[in-house]
Tab-separated table of C-alpha atoms and ligand atoms in Angstrom:
chain	number	residue	atom	x	y	z
A	1023	MET	CA	0.000	0.000	0.000
A	1024	GLN	CA	1.572	3.293	-1.077
A	1025	THR	CA	1.086	6.131	1.382
A	1026	ASP	CA	1.517	9.828	1.015
A	1027	SER	CA	0.647	10.722	4.637
A	1028	SER	CA	3.686	12.685	5.608
A	1029	PHE	CA	4.652	12.847	9.243
A	1030	THR	CA	7.100	14.059	11.825
A	1031	PHE	CA	7.545	11.362	14.442
A	1032	VAL	CA	8.961	12.802	17.652
A	1033	LEU	CA	10.340	10.102	19.935
A	1034	PHE	CA	10.720	11.029	23.603
A	1035	GLY	CA	12.950	8.574	25.446
A	1036	GLY	CA	14.971	8.227	22.236
A	1037	THR	CA	17.793	6.301	23.942
A	1038	GLY	CA	15.524	4.179	26.132
A	1039	ASP	CA	15.077	0.413	26.068
A	1040	LEU	CA	11.735	0.530	24.259
A	1041	SER	CA	13.061	2.818	21.527
A	1042	MET	CA	16.044	0.536	21.082
A	1043	ARG	CA	14.222	-2.806	21.014
A	1044	LYS	CA	10.827	-2.011	19.581
A	1045	ILE	CA	10.073	1.458	18.246
A	1046	LEU	CA	13.081	2.221	16.047
A	1047	PRO	CA	13.281	-1.377	14.713
A	1048	ALA	CA	9.551	-1.215	13.850
A	1049	LEU	CA	10.001	2.107	12.033
A	1050	PHE	CA	12.967	0.637	10.185
A	1051	GLU	CA	10.922	-2.390	9.065
A	1052	ALA	CA	8.183	-0.100	7.761
A	1053	HIS	CA	10.827	1.944	5.940
A	1054	ARG	CA	12.555	-1.129	4.504
A	1055	ALA	CA	9.287	-2.627	3.250
A	1056	GLY	CA	8.844	0.435	1.008
A	1057	GLY	CA	5.628	2.326	0.417
A	1058	MET	CA	4.475	2.241	4.028
A	1059	LEU	CA	6.118	5.465	5.152
A	1060	ALA	CA	5.979	8.660	3.122
A	1061	ASP	CA	9.444	9.507	1.740
A	1062	SER	CA	9.288	12.927	3.353
A	1063	GLY	CA	8.497	11.528	6.846
A	1064	LYS	CA	11.035	12.375	9.557
A	1065	ILE	CA	11.903	10.889	12.937
A	1066	VAL	CA	13.021	13.374	15.570
A	1067	ALA	CA	14.617	11.635	18.536
A	1068	VAL	CA	14.568	13.489	21.837
A	1069	ALA	CA	17.041	12.507	24.527
A	1070	ARG	CA	19.627	14.020	26.754
A	1071	HIS	CA	22.138	11.166	26.730
A	1072	ALA	CA	23.607	12.113	23.367
A	1073	ALA	CA	25.414	15.365	22.603
A	1074	ASP	CA	24.307	15.805	18.993
A	1075	ARG	CA	22.935	14.029	15.926
A	1076	GLY	CA	26.277	12.381	15.166
A	1077	GLU	CA	26.459	10.808	18.596
A	1078	TYR	CA	22.831	9.739	18.435
A	1079	ILE	CA	23.295	8.051	15.050
A	1080	GLN	CA	26.290	6.247	16.486
A	1081	TRP	CA	24.088	5.029	19.350
A	1082	VAL	CA	21.438	3.861	16.849
A	1083	ASN	CA	24.077	1.975	14.872
A	1084	GLU	CA	25.414	0.292	17.983
A	1085	HIS	CA	22.194	-0.410	19.851
A	1086	VAL	CA	19.281	-0.510	17.433
A	1087	LYS	CA	20.854	-2.262	14.462
A	1088	PRO	CA	21.285	-5.559	16.368
A	1089	HIS	CA	17.505	-5.600	16.941
A	1090	VAL	CA	16.417	-5.246	13.323
A	1091	SER	CA	15.911	-7.912	10.683
A	1092	LYS	CA	16.980	-11.168	12.272
A	1093	ASN	CA	18.245	-12.380	8.898
A	1094	GLY	CA	20.724	-9.571	8.370
A	1095	VAL	CA	20.304	-5.901	7.693
A	1096	ASP	CA	19.700	-4.466	4.244
A	1097	GLU	CA	22.519	-1.884	4.334
A	1098	THR	CA	21.075	0.371	1.644
A	1099	ALA	CA	17.763	0.545	3.476
A	1100	TRP	CA	19.584	1.098	6.769
A	1101	SER	CA	21.526	4.114	5.463
A	1102	SER	CA	18.432	5.695	3.944
A	1103	PHE	CA	16.593	5.058	7.227
A	1104	LEU	CA	19.288	6.927	9.166
A	1105	GLU	CA	18.740	9.905	6.868
A	1106	ARG	CA	15.215	10.222	8.225
A	1107	ILE	CA	16.517	10.715	11.768
A	1108	GLU	CA	17.018	14.126	13.357
A	1109	PHE	CA	18.017	14.673	16.968
A	1110	VAL	CA	17.175	17.267	19.608
A	1111	LYS	CA	18.890	17.310	22.977
A	1112	ILE	CA	16.365	18.247	25.624
A	1113	ASP	CA	16.357	18.018	29.372
A	1114	LEU	CA	12.761	17.015	30.035
A	1115	GLY	CA	12.974	18.588	33.475
A	1116	ASN	CA	13.508	21.949	31.813
A	1117	PRO	CA	10.359	23.155	29.937
A	1118	GLU	CA	12.283	26.015	28.284
A	1119	ASP	CA	14.180	23.421	26.240
A	1120	PHE	CA	10.963	22.729	24.332
A	1121	ALA	CA	11.541	25.886	22.295
A	1122	LEU	CA	14.427	23.938	20.727
A	1123	LEU	CA	12.016	21.201	19.745
A	1124	ARG	CA	9.543	23.692	18.300
A	1125	ASP	CA	12.309	25.213	16.161
A	1126	ALA	CA	13.495	21.779	15.074
A	1127	VAL	CA	10.073	20.623	13.854
A	1128	LYS	CA	8.505	23.842	12.633
A	1129	ASP	CA	9.462	23.340	8.978
A	1130	LEU	CA	9.083	19.559	8.944
A	1131	PRO	CA	6.116	18.183	7.010
A	1132	GLY	CA	2.903	16.396	7.861
A	1133	ILE	CA	1.098	15.337	10.984
A	1134	ARG	CA	3.126	15.435	14.189
A	1135	VAL	CA	3.259	12.313	16.313
A	1136	PHE	CA	4.674	12.600	19.817
A	1137	TYR	CA	5.582	9.187	21.170
A	1138	LEU	CA	6.191	9.206	24.925
A	1139	ALA	CA	8.441	6.201	25.496
A	1140	THR	CA	9.195	7.517	28.965
A	1141	GLY	CA	8.041	6.757	32.499
A	1142	PRO	CA	4.419	7.777	33.187
A	1143	SER	CA	5.523	10.470	35.647
A	1144	LEU	CA	6.776	12.448	32.633
A	1145	PHE	CA	3.576	12.221	30.564
A	1146	VAL	CA	1.892	15.280	31.999
A	1147	PRO	CA	4.979	17.530	32.187
A	1148	ILE	CA	5.827	16.678	28.554
A	1149	CYS	CA	2.260	17.400	27.355
A	1150	ARG	CA	2.208	20.726	29.210
A	1151	ALA	CA	5.591	21.704	27.813
A	1152	LEU	CA	4.444	20.790	24.284
A	1153	ALA	CA	1.348	22.961	24.722
A	1154	SER	CA	3.438	25.834	26.059
A	1155	VAL	CA	5.215	26.047	22.694
A	1156	GLY	CA	2.036	25.405	20.672
A	1157	LEU	CA	2.987	21.889	19.583
A	1158	ASN	CA	-0.312	20.279	20.597
A	1159	GLU	CA	-2.047	21.474	17.403
A	1160	ASN	CA	-2.276	19.128	14.409
A	1161	ALA	CA	-0.673	16.408	16.515
A	1162	ARG	CA	-1.163	12.940	17.929
A	1163	ILE	CA	0.194	11.767	21.231
A	1164	VAL	CA	1.119	8.158	21.983
A	1165	LEU	CA	1.173	7.001	25.591
A	1166	GLU	CA	2.916	3.799	26.564
A	1167	LYS	CA	1.664	1.639	29.374
A	1168	PRO	CA	1.634	1.645	32.354
A	1169	LEU	CA	-0.739	4.570	32.373
A	1170	GLY	CA	-0.996	5.153	36.091
A	1171	TYR	CA	-0.832	2.878	39.060
A	1172	ASP	CA	-4.521	2.651	39.872
A	1173	LEU	CA	-7.787	4.267	38.804
A	1174	LYS	CA	-7.029	7.532	40.567
A	1175	SER	CA	-3.556	8.033	39.132
A	1176	SER	CA	-4.655	6.933	35.666
A	1177	ASN	CA	-7.552	9.410	35.815
A	1178	ALA	CA	-5.179	12.139	36.926
A	1179	ILE	CA	-2.965	11.524	33.863
A	1180	ASN	CA	-5.946	11.239	31.521
A	1181	ASP	CA	-7.502	14.447	32.902
A	1182	ALA	CA	-4.305	16.431	32.551
A	1183	VAL	CA	-3.488	15.072	29.068
A	1184	GLY	CA	-7.145	15.580	28.102
A	1185	GLU	CA	-6.861	19.316	28.828
A	1186	ILE	CA	-4.202	19.553	26.145
A	1187	PHE	CA	-5.158	16.897	23.585
A	1188	ALA	CA	-8.638	15.824	22.467
A	1189	GLU	CA	-9.465	12.112	22.919
A	1190	GLU	CA	-9.141	11.532	19.128
A	1191	GLN	CA	-5.547	12.783	19.362
A	1192	ILE	CA	-4.612	10.302	22.127
A	1193	TYR	CA	-3.271	6.849	21.222
A	1194	ARG	CA	-2.936	4.585	24.297
A	1195	ILE	CA	-0.803	1.613	23.316
A	1196	ASP	CA	-1.512	-1.962	24.326
A	1197	HIS	CA	0.886	-3.829	22.067
A	1198	TYR	CA	-1.179	-7.040	22.288
A	1199	LEU	CA	-3.823	-5.342	20.153
A	1200	GLY	CA	-1.271	-4.962	17.374
A	1201	LYS	CA	-0.328	-8.645	17.248
A	1202	GLU	CA	-1.286	-10.413	14.029
A	1203	PRO	CA	-2.920	-13.353	15.862
A	1204	VAL	CA	-5.080	-10.993	17.904
A	1205	GLN	CA	-6.285	-9.440	14.660
A	1206	ASN	CA	-6.924	-12.938	13.464
A	1207	LEU	CA	-9.145	-13.579	16.441
A	1208	LEU	CA	-11.445	-10.877	15.104
A	1209	ALA	CA	-11.285	-12.507	11.675
A	1210	LEU	CA	-12.059	-15.935	13.130
A	1211	ARG	CA	-15.027	-14.694	15.112
A	1212	PHE	CA	-16.549	-12.228	12.685
A	1213	GLY	CA	-15.419	-13.537	9.300
A	1214	ASN	CA	-16.809	-17.041	9.798
A	1215	ALA	CA	-20.440	-17.951	10.340
A	1216	LEU	CA	-19.397	-21.313	11.761
A	1217	PHE	CA	-18.402	-20.322	15.284
A	1218	GLU	CA	-20.809	-17.529	16.093
A	1219	PRO	CA	-23.893	-19.650	16.939
A	1220	LEU	CA	-21.753	-21.754	19.324
A	1221	TRP	CA	-19.974	-18.813	20.941
A	1222	ARG	CA	-22.260	-18.527	23.971
A	1223	ARG	CA	-23.279	-20.008	27.279
A	1224	GLU	CA	-25.466	-22.745	25.776
A	1225	TRP	CA	-22.455	-24.354	24.069
A	1226	VAL	CA	-19.390	-23.119	25.921
A	1227	GLU	CA	-18.515	-24.585	29.288
A	1228	SER	CA	-15.467	-22.496	30.142
A	1229	ILE	CA	-12.763	-20.372	28.540
A	1230	GLN	CA	-9.097	-20.077	29.487
A	1231	ILE	CA	-6.783	-17.263	28.485
A	1232	THR	CA	-3.111	-17.710	29.329
A	1233	ILE	CA	-0.107	-15.478	28.745
A	1234	ALA	CA	2.841	-17.412	30.155
A	1235	GLU	CA	6.430	-16.223	30.004
A	1236	GLU	CA	9.711	-18.016	30.591
A	1237	LEU	CA	11.515	-14.734	31.132
A	1238	GLY	CA	11.865	-13.241	34.571
A	1239	VAL	CA	11.927	-9.529	35.269
A	1240	GLU	CA	15.222	-9.019	33.399
A	1241	ALA	CA	16.626	-5.544	33.991
A	1242	ARG	CA	13.247	-4.149	35.048
A	1243	GLY	CA	13.233	-5.357	38.674
A	1244	ASP	CA	12.792	-1.896	40.083
A	1245	PHE	CA	9.806	-1.057	37.876
A	1246	TYR	CA	8.259	-4.500	38.209
A	1247	ASP	CA	8.527	-4.647	41.972
A	1248	ASN	CA	6.297	-1.578	42.182
A	1249	THR	CA	3.928	-2.942	39.572
A	1250	GLY	CA	3.291	-6.700	39.767
A	1251	ALA	CA	1.581	-9.020	37.305
A	1252	LEU	CA	-1.953	-7.754	37.876
A	1253	ARG	CA	-1.071	-4.215	36.800
A	1254	ASP	CA	1.545	-5.237	34.244
A	1255	MET	CA	-0.462	-7.875	32.344
A	1256	VAL	CA	-4.027	-8.361	33.598
A	1257	GLN	CA	-5.337	-4.778	33.701
A	1258	ASN	CA	-4.344	-4.360	30.066
A	1259	HIS	CA	-3.317	-7.325	27.875
A	1260	LEU	CA	-5.452	-10.030	29.459
A	1261	LEU	CA	-8.584	-7.912	29.845
A	1262	GLN	CA	-8.201	-6.701	26.264
A	1263	LEU	CA	-7.952	-10.291	25.022
A	1264	LEU	CA	-10.944	-11.231	27.148
A	1265	SER	CA	-12.992	-8.384	25.731
A	1266	ILE	CA	-12.187	-9.454	22.143
A	1267	VAL	CA	-13.074	-13.077	22.895
A	1268	ALA	CA	-16.362	-12.130	24.568
A	1269	MET	CA	-17.555	-9.055	22.650
A	1270	GLU	CA	-20.660	-8.902	20.500
A	1271	PRO	CA	-20.118	-8.593	16.738
A	1272	PRO	CA	-19.367	-4.926	16.060
A	1273	HIS	CA	-21.278	-3.013	13.421
A	1274	SER	CA	-18.026	-2.301	11.533
A	1275	MET	CA	-14.288	-2.277	12.159
A	1276	ASP	CA	-14.190	1.462	12.662
A	1277	SER	CA	-12.517	2.547	15.843
A	1278	ASP	CA	-15.535	3.316	17.939
A	1279	SER	CA	-17.652	0.320	16.923
A	1280	VAL	CA	-14.978	-2.101	18.082
A	1281	ARG	CA	-14.122	-0.140	21.201
A	1282	ASP	CA	-17.793	0.291	22.168
A	1283	GLU	CA	-18.278	-3.479	22.114
A	1284	LYS	CA	-15.106	-4.141	24.102
A	1285	LEU	CA	-16.230	-1.565	26.635
A	1286	ARG	CA	-19.567	-3.321	27.067
A	1287	VAL	CA	-17.723	-6.494	28.084
A	1288	LEU	CA	-15.434	-4.663	30.509
A	1289	ARG	CA	-18.424	-3.020	32.123
A	1290	ALA	CA	-20.230	-6.355	32.415
A	1291	LEU	CA	-17.409	-8.046	34.362
A	1292	LYS	CA	-18.858	-9.315	37.617
A	1293	PRO	CA	-17.274	-7.280	40.404
A	1294	ILE	CA	-15.059	-9.353	42.662
A	1295	ASN	CA	-16.476	-9.683	46.153
A	1296	PRO	CA	-13.591	-9.196	48.605
A	1297	LEU	CA	-14.939	-12.088	50.688
A	1298	ASP	CA	-14.531	-14.425	47.704
A	1299	ILE	CA	-11.072	-13.361	46.724
A	1300	GLY	CA	-9.445	-16.563	47.982
A	1301	LYS	CA	-11.730	-18.589	45.710
A	1302	VAL	CA	-11.389	-16.560	42.526
A	1303	ALA	CA	-7.871	-15.135	42.593
A	1304	VAL	CA	-4.471	-16.739	43.067
A	1305	ARG	CA	-1.292	-14.719	43.347
A	1306	GLY	CA	2.147	-16.252	43.254
A	1307	GLN	CA	5.816	-15.353	43.255
A	1308	TYR	CA	8.601	-17.439	41.725
A	1309	HIS	CA	11.355	-18.985	43.716
A	1310	SER	CA	14.513	-20.383	42.209
A	1311	GLY	CA	14.126	-23.238	39.769
A	1312	VAL	CA	15.236	-24.635	36.434
A	1313	ILE	CA	13.982	-23.550	33.031
A	1314	ARG	CA	15.032	-25.641	30.030
A	1315	GLY	CA	18.018	-26.978	31.935
A	1316	THR	CA	19.223	-23.630	33.240
A	1317	ALA	CA	19.037	-22.720	36.927
A	1318	VAL	CA	17.374	-19.366	37.513
A	1319	PRO	CA	17.285	-17.310	40.713
A	1320	ALA	CA	14.298	-16.450	42.885
A	1321	TYR	CA	12.374	-13.257	42.149
A	1322	ALA	CA	13.299	-11.777	45.516
A	1323	THR	CA	17.002	-11.941	44.631
A	1324	GLU	CA	16.668	-10.255	41.223
A	1325	PRO	CA	18.392	-6.856	40.876
A	1326	GLY	CA	16.107	-4.000	41.854
A	1327	VAL	CA	13.688	-6.229	43.805
A	1328	LYS	CA	13.255	-5.816	47.553
A	1329	PRO	CA	14.467	-8.998	49.338
A	1330	ASN	CA	11.188	-9.371	51.245
A	1331	SER	CA	9.037	-8.293	48.309
A	1332	THR	CA	5.399	-9.405	48.256
A	1333	THR	CA	4.901	-8.406	44.619
A	1334	GLU	CA	3.123	-11.062	42.547
A	1335	THR	CA	4.796	-12.506	39.464
A	1336	PHE	CA	1.843	-14.814	38.786
A	1337	VAL	CA	-1.911	-14.289	38.758
A	1338	ALA	CA	-4.784	-16.655	38.010
A	1339	LEU	CA	-8.366	-15.419	38.139
A	1340	LYS	CA	-11.847	-16.713	37.639
A	1341	VAL	CA	-13.876	-14.041	35.885
A	1342	GLU	CA	-17.561	-13.936	35.057
A	1343	ILE	CA	-19.393	-11.758	32.582
A	1344	GLU	CA	-22.854	-10.642	33.551
A	1345	ASN	CA	-24.764	-10.646	30.290
A	1346	TRP	CA	-27.059	-13.004	28.384
A	1347	ARG	CA	-24.350	-14.459	26.221
A	1348	TRP	CA	-21.964	-15.411	29.009
A	1349	ALA	CA	-23.836	-15.637	32.337
A	1350	GLY	CA	-22.470	-18.557	34.346
A	1351	VAL	CA	-19.520	-19.333	32.031
A	1352	PRO	CA	-16.223	-19.093	33.932
A	1353	PHE	CA	-13.341	-17.344	32.165
A	1354	PHE	CA	-10.030	-18.376	33.700
A	1355	LEU	CA	-7.233	-15.868	33.154
A	1356	ARG	CA	-3.612	-16.599	33.942
A	1357	THR	CA	-0.257	-14.939	33.505
A	1358	GLY	CA	3.138	-15.367	35.069
A	1359	LYS	CA	6.864	-14.939	34.722
A	1360	ARG	CA	9.353	-17.805	34.861
A	1361	LEU	CA	6.748	-20.381	33.946
A	1362	ALA	CA	7.403	-23.693	32.214
A	1363	ASP	CA	6.862	-22.380	28.691
A	1364	ARG	CA	6.369	-19.189	26.702
A	1365	VAL	CA	2.882	-19.377	25.353
A	1366	ALA	CA	-0.147	-17.155	24.854
A	1367	GLU	CA	-3.337	-19.004	24.080
A	1368	ILE	CA	-7.089	-19.017	24.323
A	1369	VAL	CA	-8.881	-22.278	25.028
A	1370	VAL	CA	-12.615	-22.545	24.403
A	1371	ASN	CA	-13.997	-25.672	26.072
A	1372	PHE	CA	-17.328	-26.655	24.564
A	1373	ARG	CA	-19.954	-28.628	26.428
A	1374	ALA	CA	-20.191	-32.373	26.017
A	1375	VAL	CA	-23.077	-33.809	23.993
A	1376	PRO	CA	-26.326	-33.689	26.022
A	1377	HIS	CA	-26.916	-37.412	25.494
A	1378	SER	CA	-24.414	-39.921	24.236
A	1379	ALA	CA	-25.985	-42.369	21.819
A	1380	LEU	CA	-22.461	-43.710	21.329
A	1381	GLY	CA	-22.064	-44.976	24.868
A	1382	ALA	CA	-19.693	-44.390	27.738
A	1383	SER	CA	-16.519	-44.165	25.635
A	1384	ALA	CA	-17.893	-41.045	23.943
A	1385	LEU	CA	-18.249	-39.303	27.269
A	1386	ARG	CA	-14.841	-40.437	28.453
A	1387	ALA	CA	-13.196	-39.138	25.273
A	1388	GLY	CA	-14.085	-35.563	26.232
A	1389	ALA	CA	-15.745	-32.754	24.339
A	1390	ASN	CA	-14.944	-30.334	21.569
A	1391	ARG	CA	-12.351	-27.723	22.220
A	1392	LEU	CA	-10.905	-24.859	20.229
A	1393	VAL	CA	-7.353	-23.818	21.054
A	1394	ILE	CA	-6.213	-20.540	19.577
A	1395	ARG	CA	-2.478	-20.191	20.043
A	1396	LEU	CA	-1.351	-16.609	19.682
A	1397	GLN	CA	2.357	-17.154	20.241
A	1398	PRO	CA	4.734	-18.738	19.524
A	1399	ASN	CA	3.704	-20.419	16.230
A	1400	GLU	CA	0.243	-19.066	15.596
A	1401	THR	CA	-2.138	-22.002	15.213
A	1402	ILE	CA	-5.766	-22.866	15.632
A	1403	ARG	CA	-6.555	-26.400	16.731
A	1404	LEU	CA	-10.071	-27.819	16.844
A	1405	TYR	CA	-10.479	-30.979	18.900
A	1406	CYS	CA	-13.218	-33.353	17.740
A	1407	LEU	CA	-14.150	-36.892	18.651
A	1408	ALA	CA	-13.611	-39.692	16.160
A	1409	LYS	CA	-14.060	-43.433	16.169
A	1410	GLN	CA	-10.951	-45.435	16.884
A	1411	PRO	CA	-10.291	-47.886	14.044
A	1412	GLY	CA	-11.322	-51.470	14.630
A	1413	GLU	CA	-14.054	-53.332	16.358
A	1414	GLY	CA	-16.641	-51.617	18.557
A	1415	MET	CA	-17.465	-47.954	18.942
A	1416	ASN	CA	-14.600	-46.477	20.909
A	1417	LEU	CA	-14.064	-42.773	20.555
A	1418	ALA	CA	-10.862	-40.750	20.846
A	1419	SER	CA	-10.064	-37.074	20.744
A	1420	VAL	CA	-8.388	-36.001	17.481
A	1421	HIS	CA	-7.638	-32.558	16.119
A	1422	LEU	CA	-7.777	-30.403	13.036
A	1423	ASP	CA	-4.856	-28.013	12.804
A	1424	LEU	CA	-4.440	-24.718	11.078
A	1425	ALA	CA	-0.853	-23.459	11.173
A	1426	PHE	CA	-0.822	-19.935	9.831
A	1427	ASP	CA	2.758	-19.971	8.599
A	1428	GLN	CA	1.858	-22.742	6.146
A	1429	PHE	CA	-0.724	-20.510	4.484
A	1430	PHE	CA	0.884	-17.115	4.777
A	1431	ARG	CA	4.620	-17.295	4.437
A	1432	GLU	CA	5.145	-13.581	4.065
A	1433	GLY	CA	3.688	-10.319	5.179
A	1434	GLN	CA	3.706	-10.944	8.942
A	1435	MET	CA	4.004	-7.643	10.746
A	1436	GLU	CA	5.304	-7.022	14.251
A	1437	ALA	CA	2.811	-5.463	16.652
A	1438	TYR	CA	4.730	-2.212	17.004
A	1439	GLN	CA	5.069	-1.777	13.262
A	1440	ARG	CA	1.325	-2.093	12.741
A	1441	LEU	CA	0.531	0.222	15.646
A	1442	LEU	CA	3.012	2.904	14.612
A	1443	LEU	CA	1.639	2.885	11.065
A	1444	ASP	CA	-1.853	3.213	12.542
A	1445	VAL	CA	-0.818	6.260	14.543
A	1446	ILE	CA	0.800	7.894	11.526
A	1447	ASN	CA	-2.292	7.173	9.436
A	1448	GLY	CA	-4.776	8.217	12.129
A	1449	ARG	CA	-6.395	4.819	12.786
A	1450	LEU	CA	-7.546	4.535	16.389
A	1451	ALA	CA	-9.288	1.133	16.457
A	1452	LEU	CA	-6.323	-0.725	17.985
A	1453	PHE	CA	-5.711	1.800	20.756
A	1454	VAL	CA	-7.377	1.805	24.136
A	1455	ARG	CA	-10.007	4.455	24.706
A	1456	ARG	CA	-10.119	6.215	28.033
A	1457	ASP	CA	-13.425	4.650	29.116
A	1458	GLU	CA	-12.077	1.134	28.431
A	1459	GLN	CA	-9.055	1.854	30.516
A	1460	GLU	CA	-11.166	3.186	33.359
A	1461	ALA	CA	-13.491	0.177	33.281
A	1462	ALA	CA	-10.478	-2.144	33.455
A	1463	TRP	CA	-8.991	-0.296	36.433
A	1464	ARG	CA	-12.371	-0.212	38.163
A	1465	TRP	CA	-12.629	-3.997	37.936
A	1466	VAL	CA	-9.029	-4.713	38.926
A	1467	GLU	CA	-8.779	-2.303	41.808
A	1468	PRO	CA	-10.756	-4.239	44.465
A	1469	ILE	CA	-8.369	-7.166	43.929
A	1470	LEU	CA	-5.348	-4.921	44.445
A	1471	ASN	CA	-6.933	-3.376	47.529
A	1472	GLU	CA	-7.861	-6.704	49.021
A	1473	TRP	CA	-4.405	-8.160	48.472
A	1474	LYS	CA	-2.865	-5.114	50.072
A	1475	ALA	CA	-5.255	-5.150	53.048
A	1476	SER	CA	-4.885	-8.877	53.717
A	1477	ASN	CA	-1.120	-8.521	53.916
A	1478	LYS	CA	-0.681	-12.182	52.954
A	1479	PRO	CA	2.428	-13.025	50.930
A	1480	PRO	CA	1.948	-14.465	47.427
A	1481	LYS	CA	2.072	-18.240	47.107
A	1482	PRO	CA	5.521	-19.500	46.142
A	1483	TYR	CA	6.150	-21.494	42.962
A	1484	ALA	CA	9.341	-22.906	41.574
A	1485	ALA	CA	10.591	-21.216	38.410
A	1486	GLY	CA	9.990	-23.517	35.447
A	1487	THR	CA	6.614	-24.787	36.713
A	1488	TRP	CA	3.082	-23.644	35.893
A	1489	GLY	CA	2.645	-21.569	39.061
A	1490	PRO	CA	1.195	-22.314	42.488
A	1491	ALA	CA	-0.905	-25.454	42.951
A	1492	ALA	CA	-3.793	-23.232	44.060
A	1493	ALA	CA	-4.256	-22.161	40.424
A	1494	SER	CA	-5.003	-25.771	39.485
A	1495	ALA	CA	-7.223	-26.258	42.537
A	1496	MET	CA	-9.315	-23.250	41.468
A	1497	LEU	CA	-10.149	-24.943	38.163
A	1498	ALA	CA	-10.662	-28.328	39.790
A	1499	GLN	CA	-13.519	-26.790	41.771
A	1500	HIS	CA	-15.233	-26.250	38.428
A	1501	GLY	CA	-14.507	-29.782	37.226
A	1502	THR	CA	-11.864	-28.623	34.762
A	1503	CYS	CA	-8.099	-28.143	34.477
A	1504	TRP	CA	-5.588	-26.018	32.585
A	1505	LEU	CA	-4.851	-27.223	29.089
A	1506	GLU	CA	-1.353	-28.525	29.866
A	1507	GLU	CA	-2.779	-30.646	32.691
A	1508	GLU	CA	-4.973	-32.672	30.302
A	1509	ASN	CA	-3.886	-36.278	29.790
B	2657	BG6	C1	4.694	-6.056	28.545
B	2657	BG6	C2	4.993	-6.305	29.999
B	2657	BG6	O1	3.602	-5.187	28.407
B	2657	BG6	O2	4.406	-7.285	27.899
B	2657	BG6	C3	6.147	-7.269	30.137
B	2657	BG6	O3	5.319	-5.066	30.628
B	2657	BG6	C4	5.886	-8.540	29.356
B	2657	BG6	O4	6.380	-7.578	31.514
B	2657	BG6	C5	5.482	-8.218	27.922
B	2657	BG6	O5	7.070	-9.306	29.366
B	2657	BG6	C6	5.040	-9.464	27.188
B	2657	BG6	O6	4.850	-9.149	25.844
B	2657	BG6	P1	5.097	-10.226	24.698
B	2657	BG6	O7	4.736	-9.500	23.445
B	2657	BG6	O8	6.530	-10.608	24.774
B	2657	BG6	O9	4.189	-11.377	25.010
């Protein structure tokens, strides 16, 4: 697709980890692909850790280049990409410096995008400083998560940013929404007539959504210890996935139709009763263990983490949605660091047949199940029952597999690339609207408060396992188990 939407992409936090690993590599990929970015588009990096453009380009060569194109860098494309980059040295603590930015961008073309790849405490000061030099006009602002620490602090940021930018100018990133497989979930649900009639309480017994990571907290111990898995993963990625799985068919794919339907789900989440928290929420923290043959240390000994930390690195929840489609169907959500495998998947467990004409073996063989694996190796697997060859009528569970890489060998796009192109082209559908974010905080907050008030430590689990045993016990109470516990 050829574009002529010119742009000036201003990157705050230009020497930060996110810029290095995700944002600049994604912009490079879009540049390399050709036709996705207007030739006149410029990137203006803002940082204070480089003296001038020359030093910044050197930093990009040393730190960003290793993160682009796993199969080697196209040198011609790389040099022309560097030509797009300008640099402005600004001390963000000094609002007067923003006059330098205004002068640097005033003659650059197109829509202005301000990407705040900085800590959330800088969001409001940066927006105010931009407004003070008139840079909030004809502009879009991109806010990275975490946006706030709870409902109050997120509202405070949204209120202050909202005084300077209109809601249609604000792009709140949740990178899960940019992932190809998450897009595919919309295609699966709303492009096929097959699943829709079954996608409801009459036919679905339970749904699981898991985002499991093998990685620990890496170099982010300090940030993570003040955040925890509920804020880091559940409030955003998991609730967004849940809302896409459970939403009603939208009228169209325009930004507000999709976001309105997601919001309806978030608002229909059954509030957690603090008295039930032990039954519907499990929090854990990893101890030392072994992952794929390598010994890894306990969370509490990671750099930046307090030795007696009670921050959770694992959460499992039972969630209910109070509407006609889903009443009574448990949704089990789970995420954790240092688990046995890196996998993100959605498991839809269908009900067993109401009466088995085929006898007891049919019931023993289980029921239909749809497993949508988002990463790694995007696949959709539909479990059905089939007759085992030979005498008698003995059934077994078999599966139909759809591996996406066998159908589409090219054209896969990283989440950040898609989302950055959407910002440049003014497409808001894959960004979180303020009311969605508020609804998510509103639902999550009683859990945070209850955990804090109870003062109980998280349940320990060994790194390289699937989390505390209590997470399995929670499902057992509903006569089910996590997918990996089948067999
Ligand atoms: C981020 C979290 O939003 O998502 C990280 O802050 C987490 O803690 C990451 O590791 C997971 O994303 P992905 O795309 O690797 O599954």
